[in-house]
mmCIF file of C-alpha atoms in Angstrom:
data_model
loop_
_atom_site.group_PDB
_atom_site.id
_atom_site.type_symbol
_atom_site.label_atom_id
_atom_site.label_comp_id
_atom_site.label_asym_id
_atom_site.label_seq_id
_atom_site.Cartn_x
_atom_site.Cartn_y
_atom_site.Cartn_z
ATOM 1 C CA GLU A 1 191.677 -6.666 -30.947
ATOM 2 C CA ALA A 2 195.110 -6.038 -29.463
ATOM 3 C CA GLY A 3 197.920 -5.203 -31.825
ATOM 4 C CA VAL A 4 201.493 -6.390 -31.699
ATOM 5 C CA VAL A 5 202.767 -5.826 -28.169
ATOM 6 C CA GLN A 6 206.408 -5.216 -27.408
ATOM 7 C CA SER A 7 208.297 -4.678 -24.204
ATOM 8 C CA PRO A 8 210.166 -2.907 -22.874
ATOM 9 C CA ARG A 9 209.472 0.293 -24.781
ATOM 10 C CA TYR A 10 212.736 1.853 -23.711
ATOM 11 C CA LYS A 11 215.970 0.386 -22.424
ATOM 12 C CA ILE A 12 219.291 1.991 -21.554
ATOM 13 C CA ILE A 13 222.185 -0.322 -20.817
ATOM 14 C CA GLU A 14 225.931 -0.160 -20.590
ATOM 15 C CA LYS A 15 227.987 -1.777 -23.304
ATOM 16 C CA LYS A 16 228.818 -5.432 -22.776
ATOM 17 C CA GLN A 17 225.603 -5.944 -20.829
ATOM 18 C CA PRO A 18 222.857 -8.283 -22.084
ATOM 19 C CA VAL A 19 219.397 -7.141 -23.101
ATOM 20 C CA ALA A 20 216.229 -8.932 -24.150
ATOM 21 C CA PHE A 21 213.129 -7.784 -25.980
ATOM 22 C CA TRP A 22 209.790 -9.509 -25.938
ATOM 23 C CA CYS A 23 207.060 -9.574 -28.567
ATOM 24 C CA ASN A 24 203.503 -10.842 -28.512
ATOM 25 C CA PRO A 25 202.096 -10.932 -32.047
ATOM 26 C CA ILE A 26 198.484 -10.531 -33.051
ATOM 27 C CA SER A 27 196.516 -13.629 -32.153
ATOM 28 C CA GLY A 28 196.506 -16.159 -34.962
ATOM 29 C CA HIS A 29 199.389 -14.595 -36.884
ATOM 30 C CA ASN A 30 201.847 -17.341 -37.677
ATOM 31 C CA THR A 31 204.513 -15.148 -39.282
ATOM 32 C CA LEU A 32 206.628 -13.010 -36.982
ATOM 33 C CA TYR A 33 209.397 -10.588 -37.895
ATOM 34 C CA TRP A 34 212.100 -8.774 -35.985
ATOM 35 C CA TYR A 35 213.433 -5.612 -37.605
ATOM 36 C CA ARG A 36 216.097 -3.164 -36.507
ATOM 37 C CA GLN A 37 215.723 0.497 -37.379
ATOM 38 C CA ASN A 38 218.583 2.935 -37.027
ATOM 39 C CA LEU A 39 217.915 6.638 -36.719
ATOM 40 C CA GLY A 40 216.871 8.131 -40.031
ATOM 41 C CA GLN A 41 216.830 4.770 -41.779
ATOM 42 C CA GLY A 42 214.229 2.245 -42.796
ATOM 43 C CA PRO A 43 213.730 -0.999 -40.890
ATOM 44 C CA GLU A 44 216.073 -3.860 -41.732
ATOM 45 C CA LEU A 45 214.998 -7.446 -41.273
ATOM 46 C CA LEU A 46 216.849 -9.431 -38.632
ATOM 47 C CA ILE A 47 214.823 -12.638 -38.562
ATOM 48 C CA ARG A 48 211.523 -14.039 -39.771
ATOM 49 C CA TYR A 49 209.592 -16.915 -38.220
ATOM 50 C CA GLU A 50 206.956 -19.121 -39.729
ATOM 51 C CA ASN A 51 205.314 -20.543 -36.615
ATOM 52 C CA GLU A 52 208.260 -21.633 -34.464
ATOM 53 C CA GLU A 53 210.700 -22.058 -37.337
ATOM 54 C CA ALA A 54 213.205 -19.344 -38.199
ATOM 55 C CA VAL A 55 212.987 -19.335 -41.995
ATOM 56 C CA ASP A 56 215.191 -16.300 -42.636
ATOM 57 C CA ASP A 57 217.901 -15.260 -40.204
ATOM 58 C CA SER A 58 220.532 -14.315 -42.743
ATOM 59 C CA GLN A 59 220.792 -10.752 -41.404
ATOM 60 C CA LEU A 60 220.953 -11.698 -37.738
ATOM 61 C CA PRO A 61 224.435 -11.141 -36.250
ATOM 62 C CA LYS A 62 224.642 -14.542 -34.710
ATOM 63 C CA ASP A 63 227.754 -13.896 -32.668
ATOM 64 C CA ARG A 64 225.781 -11.714 -30.271
ATOM 65 C CA PHE A 65 222.134 -11.863 -31.281
ATOM 66 C CA SER A 66 219.749 -14.719 -30.662
ATOM 67 C CA ALA A 67 216.020 -15.142 -31.006
ATOM 68 C CA GLU A 68 213.451 -17.718 -30.162
ATOM 69 C CA ARG A 69 209.775 -18.241 -30.705
ATOM 70 C CA LEU A 70 208.635 -20.977 -28.414
ATOM 71 C CA LYS A 71 205.324 -22.609 -29.296
ATOM 72 C CA GLY A 72 205.050 -20.378 -32.332
ATOM 73 C CA VAL A 73 203.500 -17.449 -30.455
ATOM 74 C CA ASP A 74 205.594 -15.029 -28.367
ATOM 75 C CA SER A 75 209.141 -14.262 -29.346
ATOM 76 C CA THR A 76 212.234 -12.992 -27.597
ATOM 77 C CA LEU A 77 215.207 -11.232 -29.166
ATOM 78 C CA LYS A 78 218.394 -11.163 -27.113
ATOM 79 C CA ILE A 79 221.661 -9.292 -27.492
ATOM 80 C CA GLN A 80 224.655 -10.429 -25.488
ATOM 81 C CA PRO A 81 226.936 -8.597 -25.106
ATOM 82 C CA ALA A 82 225.545 -5.300 -26.379
ATOM 83 C CA GLU A 83 227.769 -2.899 -28.285
ATOM 84 C CA LEU A 84 227.429 0.842 -28.816
ATOM 85 C CA GLY A 85 226.376 0.256 -32.421
ATOM 86 C CA ASP A 86 223.378 -1.768 -31.302
ATOM 87 C CA SER A 87 221.580 1.397 -30.264
ATOM 88 C CA ALA A 88 218.449 1.362 -32.420
ATOM 89 C CA VAL A 89 214.747 0.649 -32.383
ATOM 90 C CA TYR A 90 213.876 -3.032 -32.491
ATOM 91 C CA LEU A 91 210.542 -3.577 -34.185
ATOM 92 C CA CYS A 92 208.466 -6.703 -34.018
ATOM 93 C CA ALA A 93 205.809 -7.371 -36.645
ATOM 94 C CA SER A 94 203.400 -10.138 -37.523
ATOM 95 C CA SER A 95 201.171 -11.222 -40.365
ATOM 96 C CA LEU A 96 198.520 -13.854 -40.845
ATOM 97 C CA GLU A 97 200.557 -16.007 -43.178
ATOM 98 C CA ARG A 98 203.408 -15.632 -45.572
ATOM 99 C CA VAL A 99 201.260 -14.458 -48.417
ATOM 100 C CA SER A 100 202.693 -11.574 -50.349
ATOM 101 C CA GLY A 101 199.524 -9.563 -50.236
ATOM 102 C CA ASN A 102 198.993 -9.803 -46.515
ATOM 103 C CA THR A 103 199.452 -6.732 -44.401
ATOM 104 C CA ILE A 104 202.235 -6.761 -41.855
ATOM 105 C CA TYR A 105 201.350 -5.218 -38.502
ATOM 106 C CA PHE A 106 204.069 -3.570 -36.450
ATOM 107 C CA GLY A 107 204.470 -3.045 -32.753
ATOM 108 C CA GLU A 108 205.559 0.284 -31.298
ATOM 109 C CA GLY A 109 209.140 -0.851 -31.016
ATOM 110 C CA SER A 110 211.709 -1.241 -28.270
ATOM 111 C CA TRP A 111 214.151 1.668 -28.135
ATOM 112 C CA LEU A 112 217.618 0.580 -27.097
ATOM 113 C CA THR A 113 220.385 2.937 -26.067
ATOM 114 C CA VAL A 114 223.781 1.432 -25.321
ATOM 115 C CA VAL A 115 226.114 3.737 -23.404
ATOM 116 C CA SER B 1 222.112 -2.929 -48.776
ATOM 117 C CA GLN B 2 218.559 -4.221 -48.413
ATOM 118 C CA GLN B 3 217.050 -0.840 -48.950
ATOM 119 C CA GLY B 4 215.540 0.784 -52.000
ATOM 120 C CA GLU B 5 215.726 4.431 -52.830
ATOM 121 C CA GLU B 6 213.182 7.014 -51.830
ATOM 122 C CA ASP B 7 213.112 10.533 -53.010
ATOM 123 C CA PRO B 8 213.104 13.115 -51.664
ATOM 124 C CA GLN B 9 214.689 12.273 -48.310
ATOM 125 C CA ALA B 10 212.797 15.170 -46.745
ATOM 126 C CA LEU B 11 209.882 17.290 -47.858
ATOM 127 C CA SER B 12 208.232 20.336 -46.295
ATOM 128 C CA ILE B 13 204.992 21.694 -47.722
ATOM 129 C CA GLN B 14 202.191 23.987 -46.661
ATOM 130 C CA GLU B 15 199.036 22.480 -45.246
ATOM 131 C CA GLY B 16 196.542 21.919 -48.026
ATOM 132 C CA GLU B 17 199.135 21.298 -50.701
ATOM 133 C CA ASN B 18 199.765 17.928 -52.295
ATOM 134 C CA ALA B 19 202.799 15.865 -51.353
ATOM 135 C CA THR B 20 204.482 13.461 -53.726
ATOM 136 C CA MET B 21 207.060 10.888 -52.718
ATOM 137 C CA ASN B 22 208.876 8.528 -55.034
ATOM 138 C CA CYS B 23 210.364 5.102 -54.589
ATOM 139 C CA SER B 24 212.668 3.149 -56.879
ATOM 140 C CA TYR B 25 213.715 -0.463 -56.639
ATOM 141 C CA LYS B 26 216.065 -2.776 -58.459
ATOM 142 C CA THR B 27 214.546 -6.234 -58.703
ATOM 143 C CA SER B 28 211.175 -7.587 -59.801
ATOM 144 C CA ILE B 29 208.414 -7.469 -57.229
ATOM 145 C CA ASN B 30 205.156 -9.194 -56.348
ATOM 146 C CA ASN B 31 203.792 -6.031 -54.854
ATOM 147 C CA LEU B 32 204.870 -2.774 -53.335
ATOM 148 C CA GLN B 33 203.564 -1.369 -50.089
ATOM 149 C CA TRP B 34 203.662 2.046 -48.483
ATOM 150 C CA TYR B 35 203.882 2.584 -44.736
ATOM 151 C CA ARG B 36 203.746 5.615 -42.481
ATOM 152 C CA GLN B 37 205.702 6.064 -39.270
ATOM 153 C CA ASN B 38 204.918 8.829 -36.844
ATOM 154 C CA SER B 39 207.796 9.976 -34.663
ATOM 155 C CA GLY B 40 208.528 7.442 -31.961
ATOM 156 C CA ARG B 41 205.927 4.998 -33.175
ATOM 157 C CA GLY B 42 205.718 1.801 -35.166
ATOM 158 C CA LEU B 43 204.939 1.549 -38.863
ATOM 159 C CA VAL B 44 201.378 1.633 -40.119
ATOM 160 C CA HIS B 45 200.394 0.040 -43.423
ATOM 161 C CA LEU B 46 198.832 2.529 -45.841
ATOM 162 C CA ILE B 47 198.326 0.869 -49.192
ATOM 163 C CA LEU B 48 199.477 -2.047 -51.309
ATOM 164 C CA ILE B 49 199.755 -2.090 -55.076
ATOM 165 C CA ARG B 50 200.295 -5.320 -56.956
ATOM 166 C CA SER B 51 202.709 -5.717 -59.809
ATOM 167 C CA ASN B 52 199.855 -5.959 -62.342
ATOM 168 C CA GLU B 53 198.251 -2.734 -61.146
ATOM 169 C CA ARG B 54 199.219 0.742 -62.306
ATOM 170 C CA GLU B 55 197.293 2.971 -59.921
ATOM 171 C CA LYS B 56 195.434 2.628 -56.674
ATOM 172 C CA HIS B 57 193.492 5.030 -54.485
ATOM 173 C CA SER B 58 192.656 5.081 -50.799
ATOM 174 C CA GLY B 59 191.053 8.234 -49.450
ATOM 175 C CA ARG B 60 193.530 11.063 -49.995
ATOM 176 C CA LEU B 61 196.243 8.644 -51.058
ATOM 177 C CA ARG B 62 197.088 7.762 -54.629
ATOM 178 C CA VAL B 63 199.799 5.270 -55.464
ATOM 179 C CA THR B 64 201.170 4.577 -58.906
ATOM 180 C CA LEU B 65 203.457 1.803 -60.031
ATOM 181 C CA ASP B 66 205.600 1.668 -63.146
ATOM 182 C CA THR B 67 207.222 -1.743 -63.322
ATOM 183 C CA SER B 68 209.106 -0.860 -66.508
ATOM 184 C CA LYS B 69 210.881 1.926 -64.630
ATOM 185 C CA LYS B 70 210.879 0.025 -61.342
ATOM 186 C CA SER B 71 209.382 2.976 -59.552
ATOM 187 C CA SER B 72 206.365 3.942 -57.511
ATOM 188 C CA SER B 73 204.964 7.201 -56.230
ATOM 189 C CA LEU B 74 202.745 8.106 -53.307
ATOM 190 C CA LEU B 75 200.609 11.217 -53.604
ATOM 191 C CA ILE B 76 198.879 12.688 -50.565
ATOM 192 C CA THR B 77 196.308 15.262 -51.597
ATOM 193 C CA ALA B 78 195.124 18.187 -49.486
ATOM 194 C CA SER B 79 197.766 17.560 -46.831
ATOM 195 C CA ARG B 80 197.018 18.013 -43.152
ATOM 196 C CA ALA B 81 199.216 18.594 -40.126
ATOM 197 C CA ALA B 82 198.524 15.015 -39.055
ATOM 198 C CA ASP B 83 200.235 13.775 -42.233
ATOM 199 C CA THR B 84 203.592 14.836 -40.787
ATOM 200 C CA ALA B 85 205.502 11.558 -40.573
ATOM 201 C CA SER B 86 208.054 9.402 -42.342
ATOM 202 C CA TYR B 87 206.827 7.416 -45.309
ATOM 203 C CA PHE B 88 208.441 4.195 -46.437
ATOM 204 C CA CYS B 89 208.003 2.079 -49.492
ATOM 205 C CA ALA B 90 208.526 -1.614 -49.074
ATOM 206 C CA ARG B 91 208.871 -4.158 -51.800
ATOM 207 C CA ARG B 92 207.812 -7.669 -51.151
ATOM 208 C CA ASP B 93 209.155 -10.737 -52.808
ATOM 209 C CA ASP B 94 210.306 -13.419 -50.446
ATOM 210 C CA LYS B 95 210.721 -10.892 -47.700
ATOM 211 C CA ILE B 96 209.628 -7.342 -47.171
ATOM 212 C CA ILE B 97 212.400 -4.818 -47.717
ATOM 213 C CA PHE B 98 212.060 -1.175 -46.774
ATOM 214 C CA GLY B 99 213.530 1.937 -48.310
ATOM 215 C CA LYS B 100 215.131 4.697 -46.259
ATOM 216 C CA GLY B 101 211.998 6.773 -46.161
ATOM 217 C CA THR B 102 210.851 10.288 -46.892
ATOM 218 C CA ARG B 103 210.383 12.593 -43.929
ATOM 219 C CA LEU B 104 207.329 14.720 -44.631
ATOM 220 C CA HIS B 105 206.654 17.869 -42.663
ATOM 221 C CA ILE B 106 203.392 19.752 -43.110
ATOM 222 C CA LEU B 107 203.690 23.425 -42.268
ATOM 223 C CA PRO B 108 200.659 25.168 -40.718
#
């Protein structure tokens, strides 16, 4: 069974440019998460979806970040315009349902460098 | 900050020795999970311990939970070079919140 798939794996952009990351969760997983991980830090939640509904986006910087999960499957995270401080790894994760004991499965991450 | 506290931040031990990492948190939890992250990779779930459990084993891993002290520990016995990674605790209530991690380095 395929795991959580993310693309691109690496992206280098100039500041003020837009960037988008794509995530395909594990088949059948209705909960999807986007995390941001800065160097040497733990992941921090940006947004969580239950099916196509964003149920927790309190940590998403909405002035420049947006996300969508059309049809409750794939998801896209966009940054526009990017700033130098957005350089980080963007991790997508999914789980079967929002049950506290369920394992969350992570993708390999999308590494963003803003120059 | 969303993050809990892990201790130590970094740990270097000889191969074959045991490695212990600690995690503290501030609020009540439903469960606590430990994850491993190899350099440049995503996080991999290792073990989950529920709030009504005190100890749990999985292979060379042993996790303890002390809810009165709001702390947990992860013990890796007989460490191997492949255990070199960052280890994160994550508490789960309404959302899953990660600590800053312990960077473990196993010396040959």
